Amino acid sequence: MAGAARGRRCRGAVLLLLVASVLAPLVLYGRSPVPYLPDSTVARGAFDRGDGSGSNLVWPQMAASEVSLAKDLTIERLGEHKNRVLSATDDWQAVEVARSHPSEKKIDTWEDPVSRDADQVVAVGNDSAQSTQDGMIKEVVSTDGRADGFRDPGDSRVAEEQDGQGMDEKELQDATELEHKDGSGASENNIAGTDTAGNLTSSLNKESIADTSSDQTTHASANADLATLVSSTDHSATSPDATIRIIKDQLIRAKTYLGVLASRGNHGTAKELRARMKDIQRALGGATDDGMLPQNVHGKIKAMEQTLGRIKRMHDGCSGAVNRLRTSLHSTEERLQSHRKDANYLAQLAAKSLPKGLHCLPLRLTNEYYSSNSNNKDFPNTEKLEDPQLHHYAVFSDNVLAAAVVVNSTLVHAKKPANHVFHIVTDRLNYAAMKMWFLANPLGEAAVQVQNIEEFTWLNSSYSPVLKQLESSSMIDYYFGSGKARPGENPKFRNPKYLSILNHLRFYLPEIFPKLNKVLFLDDDTVVQQDLSALWSIDLKGKVNGAVETCGESFHRFDKYLNFSNPLIASNFNPHACGWAYGMNMFDLSEWRKQNITDVYHTWQNLNEDRLLWKLGSLPAGLVTFWNRTFPLDRSWHLLGLGYNPNVNEKEIRRASVIHYNGNLKPWLEIGLSKYRKYWSRHVNYDQVFIRECNINP
């Protein structure tokens, strides 16, 4: 009787899965079931209008390239959905064959393909996959938004951001929200699956089995499961990423079980599982081979396997669905990682592109500068340039319009504009254009100076380690050659801007301004919103650098930027020390000269010639150079994130003295976040003749 009842339950579960699989496309797209239509037809119905206009109904504000990517992801998802239906059909046929031949014993070895929880697992998995796909486009564009980082392969506290591998913070939040729902276990995109899962879960709750195994049995079973997992891994034990594959497999199973636990109200076990997932994800970090994993990773794997084993025994009826879902997720995640890499590369390419208008502007200004008959091309108020009693700003940029916004926004909010002096340093290519802009747009009582970096004859390869490294053949081939990046390497670190001398000129402020005592450094992607005069009256208490700290939880601490597996770094710095932001920094040049900071910078830059201490960029070099020499400023002085984070609080933006568009999404690019562009564009005079001629619009 028990066998017959179980057979009826199996047939009922499979039948419900088939019905849900056929009805779900009808509910979602209002068309024929997926197995009988070409995938391209379904995708077109989901994204295009019925009138053939081709306009996007799902995401009307999305760019064409993003819609194309979303279509591709939807087509892949529908194909996987069809495969699950066909797989369930095969299992049903196997049951029928076994029932028609009772003399054969194969039915005893056949495993229940779909239990009462199976539909629920599939529904939860579908919901999670859909959420991941919907958020991928924004995720890959903004992965470069945070400061340049180095993921420490020997530390388990690597920040969970940017790399796109494993479960990120958004997935944890989604899982937490799912835990507090009413048990349906699925979103609006899985209406049929939700109803089925709710009925099956209600039935299963009546027959749930308590976990009465002892700790010894739990450990033994977990070890057995782990051994089975290792033996079933696609790669052999000698594969360089065998352990990484085990971790990823555990995360896939954990995500599946998490939805089941939440729907059944088992919040205690769900909380434990989320903690295990977060712990093992931190251990995984951005590792691409087993050698990059921390030493304690095997203990974390064993602990995770014990938790998964205990949950499996509590919900052993889900094993068939879990196995099929695991195979599907493995394949899907591999393809997703490939698409993420491609999208990340395209995002980096878009961030480095120059809009046509911004390409036109310096050309038009340069032509005007050299064709002008005026012999007087000097700025007024030159006597203020070396007056230490005034407020001096340093802006190093090759972007004329960006530098103009920094200057304009500062003067608009200055209480006494006559006390402000702007020192702009640019390269030879943009020198004439930069100078012509400020000649055509005078600053009134304020003073401005435009310098060509090539006029600094003291700045050469024999003095600057960066210039020396730039001239090496290996560095030139790496950054300017056609060679491909190493596997797992972030393509942003191959951007030559990280070796730009303009980017490192901030370490030579005393040499550039020998007669000044204090200088406020501003990046060209900042906008000033309040009078900054009070910064010059802040007592830095003997420190050289005044900056806003950026640490929060595990993000933006030293171990994110520096390689603490290197003994030189580990012995000199604290991995938990709080990082700080470049972009708005008050530098005490008197203390700088007294403490000989430039030599400290040269020492560390020479030690990092092979890039083993940190990846390229000015922030890691600044962290080691100004270690124990940085004074923390109030956070309201400098707000970051407008170049990558779409969720910056509007009140904080209005309250901040300086807002910073750090990241790929610059306000002058088409890919910039439109909701934040207004703070930047309000300081651009679009009626200016050169801007009109270059067709630059808000």
PDB file of C-alpha atoms in Angstrom, residues 367-553:
ATOM      1  CA  ASN A 367      42.116  75.962 -33.634  1.00  0.00           C
ATOM      2  CA  GLU A 368      40.798  79.166 -32.089  1.00  0.00           C
ATOM      3  CA  TYR A 369      43.841  79.507 -29.828  1.00  0.00           C
ATOM      4  CA  TYR A 370      46.378  79.323 -32.642  1.00  0.00           C
ATOM      5  CA  SER A 371      44.333  81.292 -35.190  1.00  0.00           C
ATOM      6  CA  SER A 372      43.646  84.178 -32.810  1.00  0.00           C
ATOM      7  CA  ASN A 373      45.504  87.409 -33.600  1.00  0.00           C
ATOM      8  CA  SER A 374      45.595  88.482 -29.984  1.00  0.00           C
ATOM      9  CA  ASN A 375      49.104  88.745 -28.580  1.00  0.00           C
ATOM     10  CA  ASN A 376      47.893  88.770 -24.995  1.00  0.00           C
ATOM     11  CA  LYS A 377      47.178  85.158 -24.052  1.00  0.00           C
ATOM     12  CA  ASP A 378      48.007  85.507 -20.383  1.00  0.00           C
ATOM     13  CA  PHE A 379      45.524  85.341 -17.525  1.00  0.00           C
ATOM     14  CA  PRO A 380      44.866  88.254 -15.149  1.00  0.00           C
ATOM     15  CA  ASN A 381      45.566  88.218 -11.404  1.00  0.00           C
ATOM     16  CA  THR A 382      48.856  86.337 -11.806  1.00  0.00           C
ATOM     17  CA  GLU A 383      50.128  87.895  -8.560  1.00  0.00           C
ATOM     18  CA  LYS A 384      47.768  85.597  -6.645  1.00  0.00           C
ATOM     19  CA  LEU A 385      49.289  82.374  -7.967  1.00  0.00           C
ATOM     20  CA  GLU A 386      51.909  82.085  -5.195  1.00  0.00           C
ATOM     21  CA  ASP A 387      50.124  83.855  -2.355  1.00  0.00           C
ATOM     22  CA  PRO A 388      49.940  81.305   0.527  1.00  0.00           C
ATOM     23  CA  GLN A 389      47.167  83.312   2.234  1.00  0.00           C
ATOM     24  CA  LEU A 390      44.645  82.448  -0.497  1.00  0.00           C
ATOM     25  CA  HIS A 391      42.715  79.238  -1.165  1.00  0.00           C
ATOM     26  CA  HIS A 392      44.538  77.192  -3.806  1.00  0.00           C
ATOM     27  CA  TYR A 393      43.012  74.312  -5.788  1.00  0.00           C
ATOM     28  CA  ALA A 394      44.870  71.700  -7.862  1.00  0.00           C
ATOM     29  CA  VAL A 395      43.018  70.075 -10.788  1.00  0.00           C
ATOM     30  CA  PHE A 396      44.878  67.638 -13.070  1.00  0.00           C
ATOM     31  CA  SER A 397      42.825  66.830 -16.161  1.00  0.00           C
ATOM     32  CA  ASP A 398      42.805  66.304 -19.926  1.00  0.00           C
ATOM     33  CA  ASN A 399      39.039  66.927 -20.125  1.00  0.00           C
ATOM     34  CA  VAL A 400      38.281  70.586 -20.821  1.00  0.00           C
ATOM     35  CA  LEU A 401      34.574  70.495 -20.018  1.00  0.00           C
ATOM     36  CA  ALA A 402      35.044  68.457 -16.830  1.00  0.00           C
ATOM     37  CA  ALA A 403      37.696  70.856 -15.524  1.00  0.00           C
ATOM     38  CA  ALA A 404      35.435  73.803 -16.362  1.00  0.00           C
ATOM     39  CA  VAL A 405      32.595  72.293 -14.294  1.00  0.00           C
ATOM     40  CA  VAL A 406      34.885  71.879 -11.273  1.00  0.00           C
ATOM     41  CA  VAL A 407      35.970  75.530 -11.463  1.00  0.00           C
ATOM     42  CA  ASN A 408      32.497  76.919 -12.204  1.00  0.00           C
ATOM     43  CA  SER A 409      30.777  74.960  -9.423  1.00  0.00           C
ATOM     44  CA  THR A 410      33.409  76.082  -6.899  1.00  0.00           C
ATOM     45  CA  LEU A 411      33.065  79.772  -7.734  1.00  0.00           C
ATOM     46  CA  VAL A 412      29.254  79.683  -7.818  1.00  0.00           C
ATOM     47  CA  HIS A 413      29.196  78.650  -4.153  1.00  0.00           C
ATOM     48  CA  ALA A 414      32.234  80.648  -2.987  1.00  0.00           C
ATOM     49  CA  LYS A 415      31.455  83.419  -0.525  1.00  0.00           C
ATOM     50  CA  LYS A 416      34.579  85.360  -1.543  1.00  0.00           C
ATOM     51  CA  PRO A 417      35.533  84.355  -5.115  1.00  0.00           C
ATOM     52  CA  ALA A 418      38.519  86.707  -5.107  1.00  0.00           C
ATOM     53  CA  ASN A 419      40.266  84.466  -2.534  1.00  0.00           C
ATOM     54  CA  HIS A 420      40.247  81.380  -4.759  1.00  0.00           C
ATOM     55  CA  VAL A 421      43.073  80.352  -7.095  1.00  0.00           C
ATOM     56  CA  PHE A 422      42.841  77.422  -9.529  1.00  0.00           C
ATOM     57  CA  HIS A 423      45.920  75.578 -10.789  1.00  0.00           C
ATOM     58  CA  ILE A 424      45.087  73.333 -13.753  1.00  0.00           C
ATOM     59  CA  VAL A 425      47.676  70.946 -15.169  1.00  0.00           C
ATOM     60  CA  THR A 426      47.021  69.136 -18.437  1.00  0.00           C
ATOM     61  CA  ASP A 427      48.974  67.362 -21.176  1.00  0.00           C
ATOM     62  CA  ARG A 428      50.493  68.809 -24.329  1.00  0.00           C
ATOM     63  CA  LEU A 429      47.599  67.676 -26.507  1.00  0.00           C
ATOM     64  CA  ASN A 430      44.992  69.626 -24.516  1.00  0.00           C
ATOM     65  CA  TYR A 431      47.091  72.553 -23.287  1.00  0.00           C
ATOM     66  CA  ALA A 432      46.000  75.063 -25.947  1.00  0.00           C
ATOM     67  CA  ALA A 433      42.344  74.019 -25.679  1.00  0.00           C
ATOM     68  CA  MET A 434      42.323  74.261 -21.879  1.00  0.00           C
ATOM     69  CA  LYS A 435      43.948  77.667 -21.932  1.00  0.00           C
ATOM     70  CA  MET A 436      41.632  78.968 -24.659  1.00  0.00           C
ATOM     71  CA  TRP A 437      38.573  77.890 -22.692  1.00  0.00           C
ATOM     72  CA  PHE A 438      39.473  79.955 -19.632  1.00  0.00           C
ATOM     73  CA  LEU A 439      40.580  82.895 -21.806  1.00  0.00           C
ATOM     74  CA  ALA A 440      37.163  82.843 -23.482  1.00  0.00           C
ATOM     75  CA  ASN A 441      35.384  82.349 -20.134  1.00  0.00           C
ATOM     76  CA  PRO A 442      37.184  84.568 -17.589  1.00  0.00           C
ATOM     77  CA  LEU A 443      36.710  83.918 -13.879  1.00  0.00           C
ATOM     78  CA  GLY A 444      36.332  87.516 -12.734  1.00  0.00           C
ATOM     79  CA  GLU A 445      38.235  88.228  -9.503  1.00  0.00           C
ATOM     80  CA  ALA A 446      39.401  84.633  -9.107  1.00  0.00           C
ATOM     81  CA  ALA A 447      42.745  83.566 -10.548  1.00  0.00           C
ATOM     82  CA  VAL A 448      43.496  80.626 -12.831  1.00  0.00           C
ATOM     83  CA  GLN A 449      46.705  79.056 -14.094  1.00  0.00           C
ATOM     84  CA  VAL A 450      46.979  76.448 -16.869  1.00  0.00           C
ATOM     85  CA  GLN A 451      50.216  74.457 -17.068  1.00  0.00           C
ATOM     86  CA  ASN A 452      51.584  71.883 -19.490  1.00  0.00           C
ATOM     87  CA  ILE A 453      52.947  68.814 -17.732  1.00  0.00           C
ATOM     88  CA  GLU A 454      55.831  68.705 -20.185  1.00  0.00           C
ATOM     89  CA  GLU A 455      57.031  72.044 -18.808  1.00  0.00           C
ATOM     90  CA  PHE A 456      58.017  70.191 -15.619  1.00  0.00           C
ATOM     91  CA  THR A 457      61.535  69.339 -16.737  1.00  0.00           C
ATOM     92  CA  TRP A 458      62.342  67.847 -13.348  1.00  0.00           C
ATOM     93  CA  LEU A 459      59.687  65.166 -13.898  1.00  0.00           C
ATOM     94  CA  ASN A 460      61.602  62.504 -15.841  1.00  0.00           C
ATOM     95  CA  SER A 461      62.263  58.766 -15.732  1.00  0.00           C
ATOM     96  CA  SER A 462      65.377  59.179 -13.603  1.00  0.00           C
ATOM     97  CA  TYR A 463      63.277  60.865 -10.896  1.00  0.00           C
ATOM     98  CA  SER A 464      59.818  59.300 -11.200  1.00  0.00           C
ATOM     99  CA  PRO A 465      59.422  55.503 -10.893  1.00  0.00           C
ATOM    100  CA  VAL A 466      56.138  55.670 -12.810  1.00  0.00           C
ATOM    101  CA  LEU A 467      57.810  57.207 -15.864  1.00  0.00           C
ATOM    102  CA  LYS A 468      60.591  54.664 -15.627  1.00  0.00           C
ATOM    103  CA  GLN A 469      58.109  51.791 -15.522  1.00  0.00           C
ATOM    104  CA  LEU A 470      56.138  53.271 -18.395  1.00  0.00           C
ATOM    105  CA  GLU A 471      59.230  53.238 -20.587  1.00  0.00           C
ATOM    106  CA  SER A 472      59.958  49.538 -19.961  1.00  0.00           C
ATOM    107  CA  SER A 473      59.256  47.281 -22.946  1.00  0.00           C
ATOM    108  CA  SER A 474      57.305  44.749 -20.885  1.00  0.00           C
ATOM    109  CA  MET A 475      54.973  47.440 -19.522  1.00  0.00           C
ATOM    110  CA  ILE A 476      54.427  48.959 -22.951  1.00  0.00           C
ATOM    111  CA  ASP A 477      53.631  45.545 -24.408  1.00  0.00           C
ATOM    112  CA  TYR A 478      51.259  44.716 -21.564  1.00  0.00           C
ATOM    113  CA  TYR A 479      49.263  47.943 -21.679  1.00  0.00           C
ATOM    114  CA  PHE A 480      49.537  49.005 -25.298  1.00  0.00           C
ATOM    115  CA  GLY A 481      50.150  45.692 -27.095  1.00  0.00           C
ATOM    116  CA  SER A 482      47.611  43.268 -28.459  1.00  0.00           C
ATOM    117  CA  GLY A 483      48.211  40.542 -25.887  1.00  0.00           C
ATOM    118  CA  LYS A 484      45.193  39.168 -24.073  1.00  0.00           C
ATOM    119  CA  ALA A 485      44.657  39.534 -20.350  1.00  0.00           C
ATOM    120  CA  ARG A 486      45.404  36.611 -18.076  1.00  0.00           C
ATOM    121  CA  PRO A 487      42.437  34.371 -17.194  1.00  0.00           C
ATOM    122  CA  GLY A 488      40.386  35.823 -14.363  1.00  0.00           C
ATOM    123  CA  GLU A 489      42.069  39.223 -14.555  1.00  0.00           C
ATOM    124  CA  ASN A 490      39.892  42.316 -14.418  1.00  0.00           C
ATOM    125  CA  PRO A 491      40.233  44.059 -17.819  1.00  0.00           C
ATOM    126  CA  LYS A 492      40.153  47.478 -16.167  1.00  0.00           C
ATOM    127  CA  PHE A 493      43.699  46.939 -14.890  1.00  0.00           C
ATOM    128  CA  ARG A 494      44.940  46.843 -18.485  1.00  0.00           C
ATOM    129  CA  ASN A 495      43.750  50.405 -18.983  1.00  0.00           C
ATOM    130  CA  PRO A 496      46.829  52.595 -19.658  1.00  0.00           C
ATOM    131  CA  LYS A 497      45.295  55.405 -17.579  1.00  0.00           C
ATOM    132  CA  TYR A 498      46.600  53.615 -14.476  1.00  0.00           C
ATOM    133  CA  LEU A 499      50.109  54.462 -15.605  1.00  0.00           C
ATOM    134  CA  SER A 500      49.222  57.990 -16.725  1.00  0.00           C
ATOM    135  CA  ILE A 501      51.561  60.534 -15.195  1.00  0.00           C
ATOM    136  CA  LEU A 502      48.576  62.888 -14.780  1.00  0.00           C
ATOM    137  CA  ASN A 503      47.082  60.253 -12.512  1.00  0.00           C
ATOM    138  CA  HIS A 504      50.236  60.152 -10.378  1.00  0.00           C
ATOM    139  CA  LEU A 505      51.001  63.878 -10.460  1.00  0.00           C
ATOM    140  CA  ARG A 506      49.218  64.243  -7.104  1.00  0.00           C
ATOM    141  CA  PHE A 507      52.322  62.754  -5.442  1.00  0.00           C
ATOM    142  CA  TYR A 508      54.449  65.733  -6.579  1.00  0.00           C
ATOM    143  CA  LEU A 509      52.449  68.653  -5.180  1.00  0.00           C
ATOM    144  CA  PRO A 510      55.358  70.248  -3.229  1.00  0.00           C
ATOM    145  CA  GLU A 511      57.480  70.289  -6.386  1.00  0.00           C
ATOM    146  CA  ILE A 512      54.660  71.846  -8.440  1.00  0.00           C
ATOM    147  CA  PHE A 513      53.761  74.447  -5.782  1.00  0.00           C
ATOM    148  CA  PRO A 514      57.027  75.190  -3.945  1.00  0.00           C
ATOM    149  CA  LYS A 515      55.740  78.395  -2.284  1.00  0.00           C
ATOM    150  CA  LEU A 516      52.360  77.152  -1.068  1.00  0.00           C
ATOM    151  CA  ASN A 517      51.530  75.682   2.353  1.00  0.00           C
ATOM    152  CA  LYS A 518      48.136  74.076   1.682  1.00  0.00           C
ATOM    153  CA  VAL A 519      46.431  72.868  -1.483  1.00  0.00           C
ATOM    154  CA  LEU A 520      42.986  71.330  -1.998  1.00  0.00           C
ATOM    155  CA  PHE A 521      43.148  68.569  -4.604  1.00  0.00           C
ATOM    156  CA  LEU A 522      39.982  67.991  -6.683  1.00  0.00           C
ATOM    157  CA  ASP A 523      39.367  65.282  -9.281  1.00  0.00           C
ATOM    158  CA  ASP A 524      37.845  66.416 -12.569  1.00  0.00           C
ATOM    159  CA  ASP A 525      34.754  64.234 -12.027  1.00  0.00           C
ATOM    160  CA  THR A 526      33.642  66.160  -8.934  1.00  0.00           C
ATOM    161  CA  VAL A 527      31.080  68.929  -8.467  1.00  0.00           C
ATOM    162  CA  VAL A 528      31.306  71.476  -5.623  1.00  0.00           C
ATOM    163  CA  GLN A 529      27.988  72.319  -3.939  1.00  0.00           C
ATOM    164  CA  GLN A 530      29.036  74.504  -0.991  1.00  0.00           C
ATOM    165  CA  ASP A 531      31.673  77.030  -0.040  1.00  0.00           C
ATOM    166  CA  LEU A 532      34.889  75.141   0.782  1.00  0.00           C
ATOM    167  CA  SER A 533      36.767  77.951   2.560  1.00  0.00           C
ATOM    168  CA  ALA A 534      36.347  76.244   5.954  1.00  0.00           C
ATOM    169  CA  LEU A 535      38.622  73.409   4.837  1.00  0.00           C
ATOM    170  CA  TRP A 536      41.674  75.668   5.085  1.00  0.00           C
ATOM    171  CA  SER A 537      40.971  76.332   8.770  1.00  0.00           C
ATOM    172  CA  ILE A 538      40.789  72.635   9.760  1.00  0.00           C
ATOM    173  CA  ASP A 539      43.677  71.536  11.962  1.00  0.00           C
ATOM    174  CA  LEU A 540      45.082  68.314  10.472  1.00  0.00           C
ATOM    175  CA  LYS A 541      47.014  67.684  13.728  1.00  0.00           C
ATOM    176  CA  GLY A 542      50.346  67.074  12.050  1.00  0.00           C
ATOM    177  CA  LYS A 543      48.921  64.821   9.347  1.00  0.00           C
ATOM    178  CA  VAL A 544      49.692  65.394   5.681  1.00  0.00           C
ATOM    179  CA  ASN A 545      46.453  64.297   4.027  1.00  0.00           C
ATOM    180  CA  GLY A 546      42.911  65.279   5.024  1.00  0.00           C
ATOM    181  CA  ALA A 547      40.405  62.867   3.459  1.00  0.00           C
ATOM    182  CA  VAL A 548      37.003  61.249   3.995  1.00  0.00           C
ATOM    183  CA  GLU A 549      37.183  57.604   5.059  1.00  0.00           C
ATOM    184  CA  THR A 550      35.253  55.077   2.989  1.00  0.00           C
ATOM    185  CA  CYS A 551      35.215  51.867   5.018  1.00  0.00           C
ATOM    186  CA  GLY A 552      31.940  50.093   5.726  1.00  0.00           C
ATOM    187  CA  GLU A 553      31.697  46.476   6.880  1.00  0.00           C
TER     188      GLU A 553
END
